[in-house]
Amino acid sequence: MAQLKNILLVDDDEDLREALAEQLVLTEDFEVFEAEDGASAMRKAKEMHHDLVILDVGLPDTDGRELCKLMRKQGVKAPVMMLTGHDSDADTILGLDSGANDYVTKPFKFPVLLARIRAQLRQHEQSEDAIFQLGPYSFRPSMKVLVDESDRKIRLTEKETNILKFLYRAPDGVVPRDVLLHEVWGYNAGVTTHTLETHIYRLRQKIEPDPSNAQLLVTESGGYRLMS
Amino acid sequence: MAQLKNILLVDDDEDLREALAEQLVLTEDFEVFEAEDGASAMRKAKEMHHDLVILDVGLPDTDGRELCKLMRKQGVKAPVMMLTGHDSDADTILGLDSGANDYVTKPFKFPVLLARIRAQLRQHEQSEDAIFQLGPYSFRPSMKVLVDESDRKIRLTEKETNILKFLYRAPDGVVPRDVLLHEVWGYNAGVTTHTLETHIYRLRQKIEPDPSNAQLLVTESGGYRLMS
DNA sequence: CAGTATTGTTACAATATTGTAAGCTGATGA
DNA sequence: TCATCAGCTTACAATATTGTAACAATACTG
């Protein structure tokens, strides 16, 4: 995973919660934030962005499904994984219909949970609500904006958005010009690599503090790379 | 579900497959297409669009995971649900990493599968690869086009795309003007309902066979409705 | 029926987006 | 050193998108 993902882990069973948190952190892909009841979960959900929420169905103050609905209503778009003790159909259905994305029955083996977490994260990256961390910006492709720390918005054109999207997703960083051309303009595009260069230039003007000395969107012999 | 969804069901166990198909059809939400081996599954996947694929891991000719990867490589974007007989971790992980979206262990209870299918479909509607059936068109929001039966493409502007998207998703059809305004332009938009009307007009020019007698995008006292 | 509100139609102007060309820079290598 | 090339910068023109205004048609109400 290119960037550390924030996970909000909500479970009142402290032993389980901490064990889980520890294992998640060990993967070095996640930063884990913990909550032990619905109220504090909501609070934490509001005060920062999480990339995924793990939610126990049974909490001391709220029902997990209700909490999930509440979170959705409050605008939490991240995938929610429900943990439950009972594998009854009713639970499953209700769990899924509360707006949760996946459902895991306790006890579970950690690798299974982990695989499902990764699958959810991967899937969410394709979604309209996806938010990416891009250097100092948070990037919302569907809104075509970059938002900086002080909440200033940088509007992007469609081409710019697509360029960033494909650069971000490139598994190992460098994307050759012609690949980028094909990805953004399509395979029969009558556009020269020169056009791409101009777009990169314009992007840099918008996103680089010092455009003539690119830090985020760097040139790399034959292509471009997005620094995280 | 507003529109019948096509499901491709791949399993060599004829009894199970037909029982499943029947139950799915009974919900009246799905049309089911069956295949009993990898080869014919690939053939069917190519010849038409399916909204979801159910795939048994063990097939006579191919391994289900390989088939899944192959489908992905061939451009199948629909969610894939893997059915497996063994609940081993390895299977789970491999299953999820092959590009499958969810994983259900046999034997399962039908309502559980159904709930998971619905969850996948719901989630996929938010994705970039989502394709909607809109009257005679297939609508690809991420490409901002409508494609008609004879493969002619109608390009849409961003506003037009968003209008269609929100109309399509409206649970019970009619969307009041002001709601649509808020959804498409945002809550602090300095745009009058008049602007919206113009956009609707332009949309109709593009998508209605007889624009002065709208069949797809109809006016409904106070708002608009998209006919499926 | 008159008149008012709602919705549709047309035309136009402001703006944003995009592609291209032309010149520039700096590195590389013969 | 000089030629060459990849990549950057700047400017400009074509086009697409969008909002608005003015007017026409239609439905609704008293």
Short mmCIF file of C-alpha atoms (C1' of nucleotides) in Angstrom, two decimals:
data_model
loop_
_atom_site.label_atom_id
_atom_site.label_comp_id
_atom_site.label_asym_id
_atom_site.label_seq_id
_atom_site.Cartn_x
_atom_site.Cartn_y
_atom_site.Cartn_z
CA MET A 1 0.00 0.00 0.00
CA ALA A 2 1.48 3.25 -1.09
CA GLN A 3 0.12 5.29 1.75
CA LEU A 4 -0.74 4.46 5.36
CA LYS A 5 -4.47 3.96 5.70
CA ASN A 6 -6.41 5.10 8.73
CA ILE A 7 -8.63 2.51 10.32
CA LEU A 8 -11.20 3.28 12.96
CA LEU A 9 -11.64 0.22 15.14
CA VAL A 10 -14.73 0.13 17.33
CA ASP A 11 -15.13 -2.68 19.84
CA ASP A 12 -15.81 -2.71 23.54
CA ASP A 13 -13.83 -5.88 24.16
CA GLU A 14 -10.53 -4.31 25.06
CA ASP A 15 -8.46 -7.46 24.71
CA LEU A 16 -9.73 -8.24 21.26
CA ARG A 17 -9.52 -4.64 20.18
CA GLU A 18 -5.94 -4.19 21.22
CA ALA A 19 -4.85 -7.50 19.80
CA LEU A 20 -6.45 -6.60 16.52
CA ALA A 21 -5.02 -3.11 16.52
CA GLU A 22 -1.58 -4.49 17.13
CA GLN A 23 -1.80 -6.99 14.30
CA LEU A 24 -3.08 -4.35 11.93
CA VAL A 25 -0.28 -1.98 12.82
CA LEU A 26 2.25 -4.76 12.33
CA THR A 27 1.36 -4.99 8.67
CA GLU A 28 2.77 -1.47 8.34
CA ASP A 29 -0.05 -0.56 6.06
CA PHE A 30 -2.38 0.89 8.63
CA GLU A 31 -2.69 3.41 11.36
CA VAL A 32 -5.33 2.36 13.85
CA PHE A 33 -7.62 4.58 15.89
CA GLU A 34 -9.64 2.91 18.60
CA ALA A 35 -13.01 3.56 20.17
CA GLU A 36 -14.87 1.47 22.71
CA ASP A 37 -18.39 2.74 22.37
CA GLY A 38 -20.69 4.32 19.87
CA ALA A 39 -20.49 7.82 21.25
CA SER A 40 -16.73 8.08 21.13
CA ALA A 41 -16.70 6.35 17.76
CA MET A 42 -18.96 9.03 16.33
CA ARG A 43 -16.81 11.70 17.88
CA LYS A 44 -13.65 10.32 16.35
CA ALA A 45 -15.35 9.72 13.03
CA LYS A 46 -16.27 13.37 12.90
CA GLU A 47 -12.95 14.81 13.88
CA MET A 48 -10.89 13.11 11.21
CA HIS A 49 -11.09 11.08 8.04
CA HIS A 50 -10.76 7.30 8.20
CA ASP A 51 -10.29 5.04 5.23
CA LEU A 52 -12.16 2.13 6.78
CA VAL A 53 -14.24 1.42 9.86
CA ILE A 54 -14.37 -1.87 11.75
CA LEU A 55 -17.45 -2.06 13.86
CA ASP A 56 -18.58 -4.59 16.40
CA VAL A 57 -22.33 -5.20 16.29
CA GLY A 58 -22.65 -5.32 20.04
CA LEU A 59 -21.56 -2.15 21.80
CA PRO A 60 -22.37 -1.01 25.33
CA ASP A 61 -24.29 2.10 24.31
CA THR A 62 -25.48 1.61 20.75
CA ASP A 63 -26.36 -1.21 18.44
CA GLY A 64 -23.64 -1.51 15.83
CA ARG A 65 -26.09 -1.44 12.96
CA GLU A 66 -27.68 1.74 14.25
CA LEU A 67 -24.27 3.27 14.66
CA CYS A 68 -23.45 2.36 11.11
CA LYS A 69 -26.59 4.00 9.82
CA LEU A 70 -25.86 7.04 11.91
CA MET A 71 -22.36 7.28 10.53
CA ARG A 72 -23.68 7.05 7.00
CA LYS A 73 -26.15 9.79 7.74
CA GLN A 74 -23.31 11.92 9.05
CA GLY A 75 -21.55 11.50 5.75
CA VAL A 76 -19.06 8.76 6.50
CA LYS A 77 -18.36 7.21 3.11
CA ALA A 78 -15.59 4.83 4.06
CA PRO A 79 -16.23 1.09 3.87
CA VAL A 80 -17.60 -0.37 7.09
CA MET A 81 -16.81 -3.94 8.18
CA MET A 82 -19.18 -5.40 10.73
CA LEU A 83 -17.99 -7.91 13.27
CA THR A 84 -20.59 -10.12 14.83
CA GLY A 85 -20.76 -12.92 17.31
CA HIS A 86 -23.80 -14.66 15.88
CA ASP A 87 -23.91 -16.03 12.41
CA SER A 88 -27.62 -15.82 11.98
CA ASP A 89 -29.09 -14.83 8.67
CA ALA A 90 -31.07 -12.02 10.18
CA ASP A 91 -27.90 -10.47 11.46
CA THR A 92 -26.21 -10.82 8.13
CA ILE A 93 -29.00 -9.24 6.21
CA LEU A 94 -29.55 -6.43 8.64
CA GLY A 95 -25.84 -5.90 8.84
CA LEU A 96 -25.52 -5.53 5.12
CA ASP A 97 -28.59 -3.37 4.81
CA SER A 98 -27.47 -0.94 7.45
CA GLY A 99 -24.96 0.37 4.98
CA ALA A 100 -22.12 -1.90 6.03
CA ASN A 101 -19.98 -3.21 3.21
CA ASP A 102 -18.86 -6.51 4.61
CA TYR A 103 -19.62 -8.79 7.47
CA VAL A 104 -17.29 -11.08 9.40
CA THR A 105 -18.34 -13.58 12.03
CA LYS A 106 -16.39 -13.97 15.26
CA PRO A 107 -14.25 -15.82 15.87
CA PHE A 108 -12.35 -15.20 12.68
CA LYS A 109 -8.79 -15.78 11.62
CA PHE A 110 -6.81 -12.60 11.26
CA PRO A 111 -5.63 -13.29 7.71
CA VAL A 112 -9.23 -13.60 6.62
CA LEU A 113 -10.13 -10.28 8.13
CA LEU A 114 -7.02 -8.74 6.63
CA ALA A 115 -7.81 -10.07 3.18
CA ARG A 116 -11.31 -8.69 3.42
CA ILE A 117 -10.03 -5.34 4.62
CA ARG A 118 -7.69 -5.09 1.69
CA ALA A 119 -10.43 -6.10 -0.70
CA GLN A 120 -12.67 -3.37 0.66
CA LEU A 121 -9.96 -0.75 0.43
CA ARG A 122 -9.13 -1.77 -3.10
CA GLN A 123 -12.74 -1.66 -4.09
CA HIS A 124 -13.29 1.68 -2.44
CA GLU A 125 -10.51 3.23 -4.47
CA GLN A 126 -12.69 2.73 -7.53
CA SER A 127 -15.61 4.42 -5.93
CA GLU A 128 -16.89 7.91 -6.31
CA ASP A 129 -16.31 8.66 -2.69
CA ALA A 130 -12.65 7.72 -2.81
CA ILE A 131 -10.28 10.19 -1.22
CA PHE A 132 -6.54 9.97 -1.71
CA GLN A 133 -3.74 11.50 0.25
CA LEU A 134 -1.40 13.26 -2.13
CA GLY A 135 1.51 14.92 -0.44
CA PRO A 136 0.00 17.81 1.48
CA TYR A 137 -3.31 17.53 -0.34
CA SER A 138 -6.34 15.41 -0.08
CA PHE A 139 -7.48 14.53 -3.56
CA ARG A 140 -11.14 13.96 -4.39
CA PRO A 141 -11.32 12.76 -7.98
CA SER A 142 -15.08 12.92 -8.16
CA MET A 143 -15.06 16.56 -7.12
CA LYS A 144 -12.06 17.34 -9.27
CA VAL A 145 -10.34 19.18 -6.44
CA LEU A 146 -7.28 19.08 -4.26
CA VAL A 147 -7.78 20.36 -0.74
CA ASP A 148 -4.77 21.58 1.21
CA GLU A 149 -4.17 21.60 4.99
CA SER A 150 -5.78 24.96 5.42
CA ASP A 151 -8.83 23.79 3.50
CA ARG A 152 -8.09 25.77 0.39
CA LYS A 153 -9.48 24.12 -2.71
CA ILE A 154 -7.59 23.80 -5.96
CA ARG A 155 -9.90 23.09 -8.85
CA LEU A 156 -8.66 20.65 -11.44
CA THR A 157 -9.79 20.17 -15.01
CA GLU A 158 -10.91 16.77 -16.13
CA LYS A 159 -7.67 15.90 -17.84
CA GLU A 160 -5.70 17.00 -14.81
CA THR A 161 -7.87 14.89 -12.57
CA ASN A 162 -7.39 11.85 -14.76
CA ILE A 163 -3.66 12.34 -14.95
CA LEU A 164 -3.40 12.45 -11.19
CA LYS A 165 -5.69 9.48 -10.82
CA PHE A 166 -3.62 7.29 -13.08
CA LEU A 167 -0.33 8.43 -11.66
CA TYR A 168 -1.59 7.68 -8.18
CA ARG A 169 -2.70 4.21 -9.09
CA ALA A 170 0.45 3.26 -10.92
CA PRO A 171 1.74 0.36 -8.88
CA ASP A 172 5.39 1.24 -8.92
CA GLY A 173 5.38 4.90 -9.43
CA VAL A 174 6.83 5.83 -12.78
CA VAL A 175 4.41 6.05 -15.67
CA PRO A 176 5.86 6.36 -19.16
CA ARG A 177 4.44 9.20 -21.22
CA ASP A 178 2.82 6.99 -23.81
CA VAL A 179 1.08 4.88 -21.18
CA LEU A 180 -0.32 7.97 -19.55
CA LEU A 181 -1.43 9.24 -22.94
CA HIS A 182 -3.30 6.04 -23.62
CA GLU A 183 -4.86 5.91 -20.19
CA VAL A 184 -6.08 9.46 -20.18
CA TRP A 185 -6.86 10.14 -23.83
CA GLY A 186 -7.71 6.63 -25.00
CA TYR A 187 -5.94 4.43 -27.42
CA ASN A 188 -6.89 6.08 -30.65
CA ALA A 189 -6.14 9.56 -29.40
CA GLY A 190 -4.67 11.91 -31.95
CA VAL A 191 -2.73 13.68 -29.27
CA THR A 192 1.01 14.07 -29.11
CA THR A 193 3.19 13.60 -26.07
CA HIS A 194 3.68 17.33 -26.34
CA THR A 195 0.12 17.91 -25.26
CA LEU A 196 0.71 15.80 -22.20
CA GLU A 197 3.74 17.85 -21.30
CA THR A 198 1.69 21.01 -21.40
CA HIS A 199 -0.88 19.49 -19.10
CA ILE A 200 1.80 18.40 -16.68
CA TYR A 201 3.14 21.91 -16.75
CA ARG A 202 -0.24 23.36 -15.94
CA LEU A 203 -0.75 20.84 -13.17
CA ARG A 204 2.54 21.81 -11.62
CA GLN A 205 1.58 25.44 -11.69
CA LYS A 206 -1.42 24.53 -9.63
CA ILE A 207 -0.06 22.01 -7.17
CA GLU A 208 3.63 22.64 -6.70
CA PRO A 209 4.74 25.29 -4.19
CA ASP A 210 7.70 25.96 -6.48
CA PRO A 211 6.58 24.82 -9.93
CA SER A 212 10.03 25.10 -11.47
CA ASN A 213 11.34 22.67 -8.89
CA ALA A 214 8.76 19.91 -8.77
CA GLN A 215 8.53 17.85 -5.61
CA LEU A 216 5.23 16.07 -6.03
CA LEU A 217 4.92 15.48 -9.73
CA VAL A 218 8.46 14.71 -10.77
CA THR A 219 9.95 13.88 -14.14
CA GLU A 220 11.69 10.56 -14.34
CA SER A 221 13.35 9.82 -17.69
CA GLY A 222 10.57 8.84 -20.03
CA GLY A 223 7.67 9.45 -17.72
CA TYR A 224 6.32 10.97 -14.57
CA ARG A 225 6.05 9.90 -10.99
CA LEU A 226 3.85 11.06 -8.19
CA MET A 227 5.61 11.30 -4.85
CA SER A 228 3.64 10.33 -1.80
CA MET B 1 -34.35 -2.68 -7.74
CA ALA B 2 -35.40 -0.35 -10.48
CA GLN B 3 -34.09 -2.44 -13.31
CA LEU B 4 -33.60 -6.17 -13.77
CA LYS B 5 -29.98 -7.07 -13.18
CA ASN B 6 -28.16 -9.68 -15.22
CA ILE B 7 -26.32 -12.30 -13.24
CA LEU B 8 -23.88 -14.75 -14.74
CA LEU B 9 -23.92 -17.92 -12.64
CA VAL B 10 -21.03 -20.29 -13.16
CA ASP B 11 -21.11 -23.68 -11.42
CA ASP B 12 -20.70 -27.20 -12.70
CA ASP B 13 -23.04 -28.69 -10.10
CA GLU B 14 -26.20 -28.62 -12.11
CA ASP B 15 -28.56 -29.17 -9.18
CA LEU B 16 -27.13 -26.40 -7.11
CA ARG B 17 -26.88 -24.10 -10.08
CA GLU B 18 -30.46 -24.54 -11.13
CA ALA B 19 -31.79 -24.27 -7.61
CA LEU B 20 -29.85 -21.07 -7.15
CA ALA B 21 -30.93 -19.68 -10.48
CA GLU B 22 -34.52 -20.37 -9.66
CA GLN B 23 -34.35 -18.66 -6.30
CA LEU B 24 -32.64 -15.66 -7.80
CA VAL B 25 -35.25 -15.36 -10.52
CA LEU B 26 -38.01 -15.62 -7.92
CA THR B 27 -36.87 -12.38 -6.33
CA GLU B 28 -37.90 -10.68 -9.58
CA ASP B 29 -34.83 -8.54 -9.41
CA PHE B 30 -32.56 -10.66 -11.54
CA GLU B 31 -32.21 -12.33 -14.86
CA VAL B 32 -29.89 -15.30 -14.60
CA PHE B 33 -27.53 -16.64 -17.25
CA GLU B 34 -25.89 -19.96 -16.55
CA ALA B 35 -22.61 -21.54 -17.50
CA GLU B 36 -21.16 -24.84 -16.34
CA ASP B 37 -17.51 -24.45 -17.16
CA GLY B 38 -14.86 -21.80 -17.56
CA ALA B 39 -14.83 -21.83 -21.33
CA SER B 40 -18.52 -21.22 -21.77
CA ALA B 41 -18.47 -18.69 -18.94
CA MET B 42 -15.85 -16.66 -20.77
CA ARG B 43 -17.83 -16.92 -23.97
CA LYS B 44 -21.00 -15.66 -22.32
CA ALA B 45 -19.12 -12.97 -20.45
CA LYS B 46 -17.83 -11.65 -23.74
CA GLU B 47 -21.05 -11.71 -25.64
CA MET B 48 -23.07 -9.60 -23.24
CA HIS B 49 -22.85 -7.39 -20.20
CA HIS B 50 -23.57 -8.86 -16.77
CA ASP B 51 -24.05 -6.86 -13.63
CA LEU B 52 -22.60 -9.52 -11.36
CA VAL B 53 -20.84 -12.86 -11.68
CA ILE B 54 -21.19 -15.78 -9.29
CA LEU B 55 -18.29 -18.13 -9.67
CA ASP B 56 -17.62 -21.52 -8.16
CA VAL B 57 -13.94 -22.01 -7.30
CA GLY B 58 -13.93 -25.60 -8.54
CA LEU B 59 -14.80 -25.98 -12.19
CA PRO B 60 -14.15 -28.93 -14.49
CA ASP B 61 -11.85 -27.08 -16.86
CA THR B 62 -10.46 -24.07 -15.03
CA ASP B 63 -9.70 -23.02 -11.51
CA GLY B 64 -12.23 -20.41 -10.46
CA ARG B 65 -9.57 -18.01 -9.33
CA GLU B 66 -7.78 -18.22 -12.64
CA LEU B 67 -11.03 -17.72 -14.45
CA CYS B 68 -11.69 -14.65 -12.37
CA LYS B 69 -8.31 -13.18 -13.22
CA LEU B 70 -8.89 -13.98 -16.85
CA MET B 71 -12.24 -12.24 -16.81
CA ARG B 72 -10.69 -9.20 -15.23
CA LYS B 73 -8.02 -9.16 -17.88
CA GLN B 74 -10.71 -9.32 -20.53
CA GLY B 75 -12.26 -6.22 -19.07
CA VAL B 76 -15.07 -7.64 -16.96
CA LYS B 77 -15.67 -4.98 -14.35
CA ALA B 78 -18.73 -6.40 -12.67
CA PRO B 79 -18.46 -7.62 -9.08
CA VAL B 80 -17.47 -11.27 -8.79
CA MET B 81 -18.70 -13.46 -5.93
CA MET B 82 -16.69 -16.60 -5.32
CA LEU B 83 -18.32 -19.74 -4.00
CA THR B 84 -16.06 -22.24 -2.32
CA GLY B 85 -16.40 -25.57 -0.62
CA HIS B 86 -13.47 -25.16 1.74
CA ASP B 87 -13.27 -22.43 4.29
CA SER B 88 -9.53 -22.33 4.50
CA ASP B 89 -7.73 -19.04 4.90
CA ALA B 90 -5.57 -19.66 1.89
CA ASP B 91 -8.63 -19.98 -0.26
CA THR B 92 -10.11 -16.83 1.15
CA ILE B 93 -7.04 -14.78 0.57
CA LEU B 94 -6.38 -16.11 -2.87
CA GLY B 95 -10.00 -15.70 -3.71
CA LEU B 96 -10.01 -12.08 -2.74
CA ASP B 97 -6.70 -11.38 -4.39
CA SER B 98 -7.76 -12.84 -7.70
CA GLY B 99 -9.93 -9.82 -8.19
CA ALA B 100 -13.06 -11.30 -6.67
CA ASN B 101 -15.11 -8.92 -4.58
CA ASP B 102 -16.65 -11.28 -2.10
CA TYR B 103 -16.36 -14.82 -0.97
CA VAL B 104 -19.04 -17.19 0.31
CA THR B 105 -18.45 -20.64 1.75
CA LYS B 106 -20.67 -23.57 0.80
CA PRO B 107 -23.01 -24.57 2.17
CA PHE B 108 -24.61 -21.18 2.63
CA LYS B 109 -28.11 -20.02 3.31
CA PHE B 110 -29.71 -18.36 0.36
CA PRO B 111 -30.71 -15.17 2.21
CA VAL B 112 -27.08 -14.66 3.14
CA LEU B 113 -25.97 -14.95 -0.46
CA LEU B 114 -28.78 -12.70 -1.54
CA ALA B 115 -27.87 -10.05 0.99
CA ARG B 116 -24.28 -10.15 -0.13
CA ILE B 117 -25.30 -9.94 -3.77
CA ARG B 118 -27.39 -6.89 -3.09
CA ALA B 119 -24.59 -5.30 -1.11
CA GLN B 120 -22.20 -5.84 -4.00
CA LEU B 121 -24.59 -4.41 -6.53
CA ARG B 122 -25.27 -1.41 -4.35
CA GLN B 123 -21.60 -0.83 -3.87
CA HIS B 124 -20.86 -1.24 -7.54
CA GLU B 125 -23.32 1.48 -8.44
CA GLN B 126 -20.99 3.91 -6.72
CA SER B 127 -18.03 2.74 -8.67
CA GLU B 128 -16.36 4.19 -11.68
CA ASP B 129 -17.15 1.15 -13.73
CA ALA B 130 -20.85 1.32 -13.06
CA ILE B 131 -23.07 0.96 -16.09
CA PHE B 132 -26.77 1.72 -15.97
CA GLN B 133 -29.55 0.76 -18.30
CA LEU B 134 -31.51 3.85 -19.23
CA GLY B 135 -34.35 3.16 -21.58
CA PRO B 136 -32.70 2.22 -24.85
CA TYR B 137 -29.31 3.46 -23.71
CA SER B 138 -26.54 2.16 -21.62
CA PHE B 139 -25.24 4.96 -19.48
CA ARG B 140 -21.60 5.15 -18.39
CA PRO B 141 -21.29 8.04 -15.97
CA SER B 142 -17.53 7.88 -15.79
CA MET B 143 -17.25 8.19 -19.56
CA LYS B 144 -20.00 10.77 -19.72
CA VAL B 145 -21.73 8.97 -22.56
CA LEU B 146 -24.93 7.24 -23.46
CA VAL B 147 -24.56 4.36 -25.89
CA ASP B 148 -27.56 3.30 -27.92
CA GLU B 149 -28.43 -0.13 -29.36
CA SER B 150 -26.52 0.47 -32.52
CA ASP B 151 -23.48 1.54 -30.53
CA ARG B 152 -23.79 5.20 -31.31
CA LYS B 153 -22.35 7.34 -28.57
CA ILE B 154 -24.03 10.45 -27.23
CA ARG B 155 -21.60 12.64 -25.37
CA LEU B 156 -22.87 14.33 -22.25
CA THR B 157 -21.53 17.34 -20.44
CA GLU B 158 -20.67 17.06 -16.79
CA LYS B 159 -23.86 18.70 -15.60
CA GLU B 160 -25.92 16.48 -17.85
CA THR B 161 -24.15 13.42 -16.54
CA ASN B 162 -24.78 14.43 -12.95
CA ILE B 163 -28.41 15.19 -13.60
CA LEU B 164 -28.94 11.75 -15.08
CA LYS B 165 -27.00 10.12 -12.28
CA PHE B 166 -29.11 11.67 -9.56
CA LEU B 167 -32.35 11.09 -11.37
CA TYR B 168 -31.43 7.47 -11.85
CA ARG B 169 -30.61 6.96 -8.21
CA ALA B 170 -33.69 8.66 -6.90
CA PRO B 171 -35.43 5.89 -5.03
CA ASP B 172 -38.96 6.64 -6.07
CA GLY B 173 -38.52 8.40 -9.31
CA VAL B 174 -39.61 11.98 -9.07
CA VAL B 175 -36.97 14.48 -8.05
CA PRO B 176 -38.11 18.00 -7.18
CA ARG B 177 -36.27 20.77 -8.97
CA ASP B 178 -34.71 22.24 -5.87
CA VAL B 179 -33.40 18.86 -4.75
CA LEU B 180 -31.81 18.28 -8.10
CA LEU B 181 -30.34 21.76 -7.99
CA HIS B 182 -28.76 21.07 -4.64
CA GLU B 183 -27.48 17.67 -5.65
CA VAL B 184 -25.90 18.78 -8.88
CA TRP B 185 -24.80 22.33 -8.14
CA GLY B 186 -24.23 22.10 -4.40
CA TYR B 187 -26.04 23.75 -1.59
CA ASN B 188 -24.67 27.23 -1.89
CA ALA B 189 -25.16 27.37 -5.64
CA GLY B 190 -26.14 30.72 -7.02
CA VAL B 191 -28.09 29.08 -9.78
CA THR B 192 -31.74 29.46 -10.46
CA THR B 193 -34.19 26.70 -11.25
CA HIS B 194 -34.29 28.29 -14.65
CA THR B 195 -30.78 27.11 -15.36
CA LEU B 196 -31.81 23.60 -14.52
CA GLU B 197 -34.68 23.81 -16.97
CA THR B 198 -32.34 24.78 -19.73
CA HIS B 199 -30.11 21.83 -18.97
CA ILE B 200 -33.07 19.50 -19.02
CA TYR B 201 -34.05 20.95 -22.34
CA ARG B 202 -30.60 20.35 -23.74
CA LEU B 203 -30.56 16.83 -22.36
CA ARG B 204 -33.85 16.08 -24.04
CA GLN B 205 -32.52 17.33 -27.33
CA LYS B 206 -29.78 14.77 -27.01
CA ILE B 207 -31.57 11.75 -25.64
CA GLU B 208 -35.20 11.92 -26.66
CA PRO B 209 -36.21 10.65 -30.10
CA ASP B 210 -38.90 13.32 -30.10
CA PRO B 211 -37.66 16.01 -27.73
CA SER B 212 -40.93 17.91 -27.66
CA ASN B 213 -42.67 14.79 -26.41
CA ALA B 214 -40.41 13.43 -23.72
CA GLN B 215 -40.64 9.74 -22.94
CA LEU B 216 -37.50 9.15 -20.90
CA LEU B 217 -36.98 12.35 -19.00
CA VAL B 218 -40.48 13.42 -18.14
CA THR B 219 -41.80 16.41 -16.25
CA GLU B 220 -43.83 15.62 -13.21
CA SER B 221 -45.28 18.65 -11.42
CA GLY B 222 -42.46 20.21 -9.50
CA GLY B 223 -39.70 17.96 -10.71
CA TYR B 224 -38.46 15.40 -13.16
CA ARG B 225 -38.57 11.66 -13.44
CA LEU B 226 -36.48 9.24 -15.37
CA MET B 227 -38.46 6.40 -16.90
CA SER B 228 -36.83 3.04 -16.93
"C1'" DC C 1 -62.70 33.35 -18.79
"C1'" DA C 2 -58.74 36.14 -17.28
"C1'" DG C 3 -54.61 35.99 -15.37
"C1'" DT C 4 -50.96 33.72 -13.06
"C1'" DA C 5 -47.56 30.20 -12.49
"C1'" DT C 6 -45.03 26.71 -14.48
"C1'" DT C 7 -42.35 24.86 -17.97
"C1'" DG C 8 -40.28 24.91 -22.61
"C1'" DT C 9 -37.63 27.23 -26.38
"C1'" DT C 10 -34.23 30.06 -28.41
"C1'" DA C 11 -30.36 32.95 -28.62
"C1'" DC C 12 -26.38 34.87 -26.78
"C1'" DA C 13 -22.29 36.00 -24.06
"C1'" DA C 14 -18.85 34.77 -20.58
"C1'" DT C 15 -15.76 31.50 -19.24
"C1'" DA C 16 -13.14 27.21 -19.02
"C1'" DT C 17 -10.86 23.70 -21.27
"C1'" DT C 18 -8.02 21.98 -24.50
"C1'" DG C 19 -4.60 21.27 -28.28
"C1'" DT C 20 -0.85 23.14 -30.78
"C1'" DA C 21 3.00 25.68 -32.19
"C1'" DA C 22 7.16 28.04 -31.39
"C1'" DG C 23 10.91 29.07 -28.73
"C1'" DC C 24 13.78 28.01 -24.66
"C1'" DT C 25 16.70 25.40 -21.31
"C1'" DG C 26 19.89 22.31 -19.84
"C1'" DA C 27 21.92 17.88 -20.08
"C1'" DT C 28 24.39 14.47 -22.78
"C1'" DG C 29 27.64 12.64 -25.70
"C1'" DA C 30 30.43 12.63 -29.83
"C1'" DT D 1 32.70 22.64 -28.17
"C1'" DC D 2 28.71 21.94 -30.54
"C1'" DA D 3 24.78 19.34 -32.00
"C1'" DT D 4 21.00 16.96 -30.37
"C1'" DC D 5 17.32 15.76 -27.68
"C1'" DA D 6 14.10 15.60 -23.91
"C1'" DG D 7 11.50 18.36 -21.51
"C1'" DC D 8 9.79 23.09 -20.04
"C1'" DT D 9 7.57 27.63 -20.86
"C1'" DT D 10 4.70 30.79 -23.07
"C1'" DA D 11 1.18 32.35 -25.96
"C1'" DC D 12 -2.68 31.72 -28.71
"C1'" DA D 13 -6.77 30.03 -31.02
"C1'" DA D 14 -10.55 26.69 -31.40
"C1'" DT D 15 -14.06 24.62 -29.05
"C1'" DA D 16 -17.12 23.19 -25.31
"C1'" DT D 17 -19.58 24.27 -21.40
"C1'" DT D 18 -22.33 26.98 -18.84
"C1'" DG D 19 -25.51 30.61 -17.04
"C1'" DT D 20 -28.84 33.96 -18.17
"C1'" DA D 21 -32.28 36.56 -20.28
"C1'" DA D 22 -36.19 37.16 -23.13
"C1'" DC D 23 -39.99 35.16 -24.95
"C1'" DA D 24 -43.52 31.28 -26.10
"C1'" DA D 25 -46.48 27.71 -24.80
"C1'" DT D 26 -49.10 25.34 -21.62
"C1'" DA D 27 -51.40 24.18 -17.36
"C1'" DC D 28 -53.70 25.72 -13.27
"C1'" DT D 29 -56.73 28.68 -10.36
"C1'" DG D 30 -60.04 31.57 -8.96
#
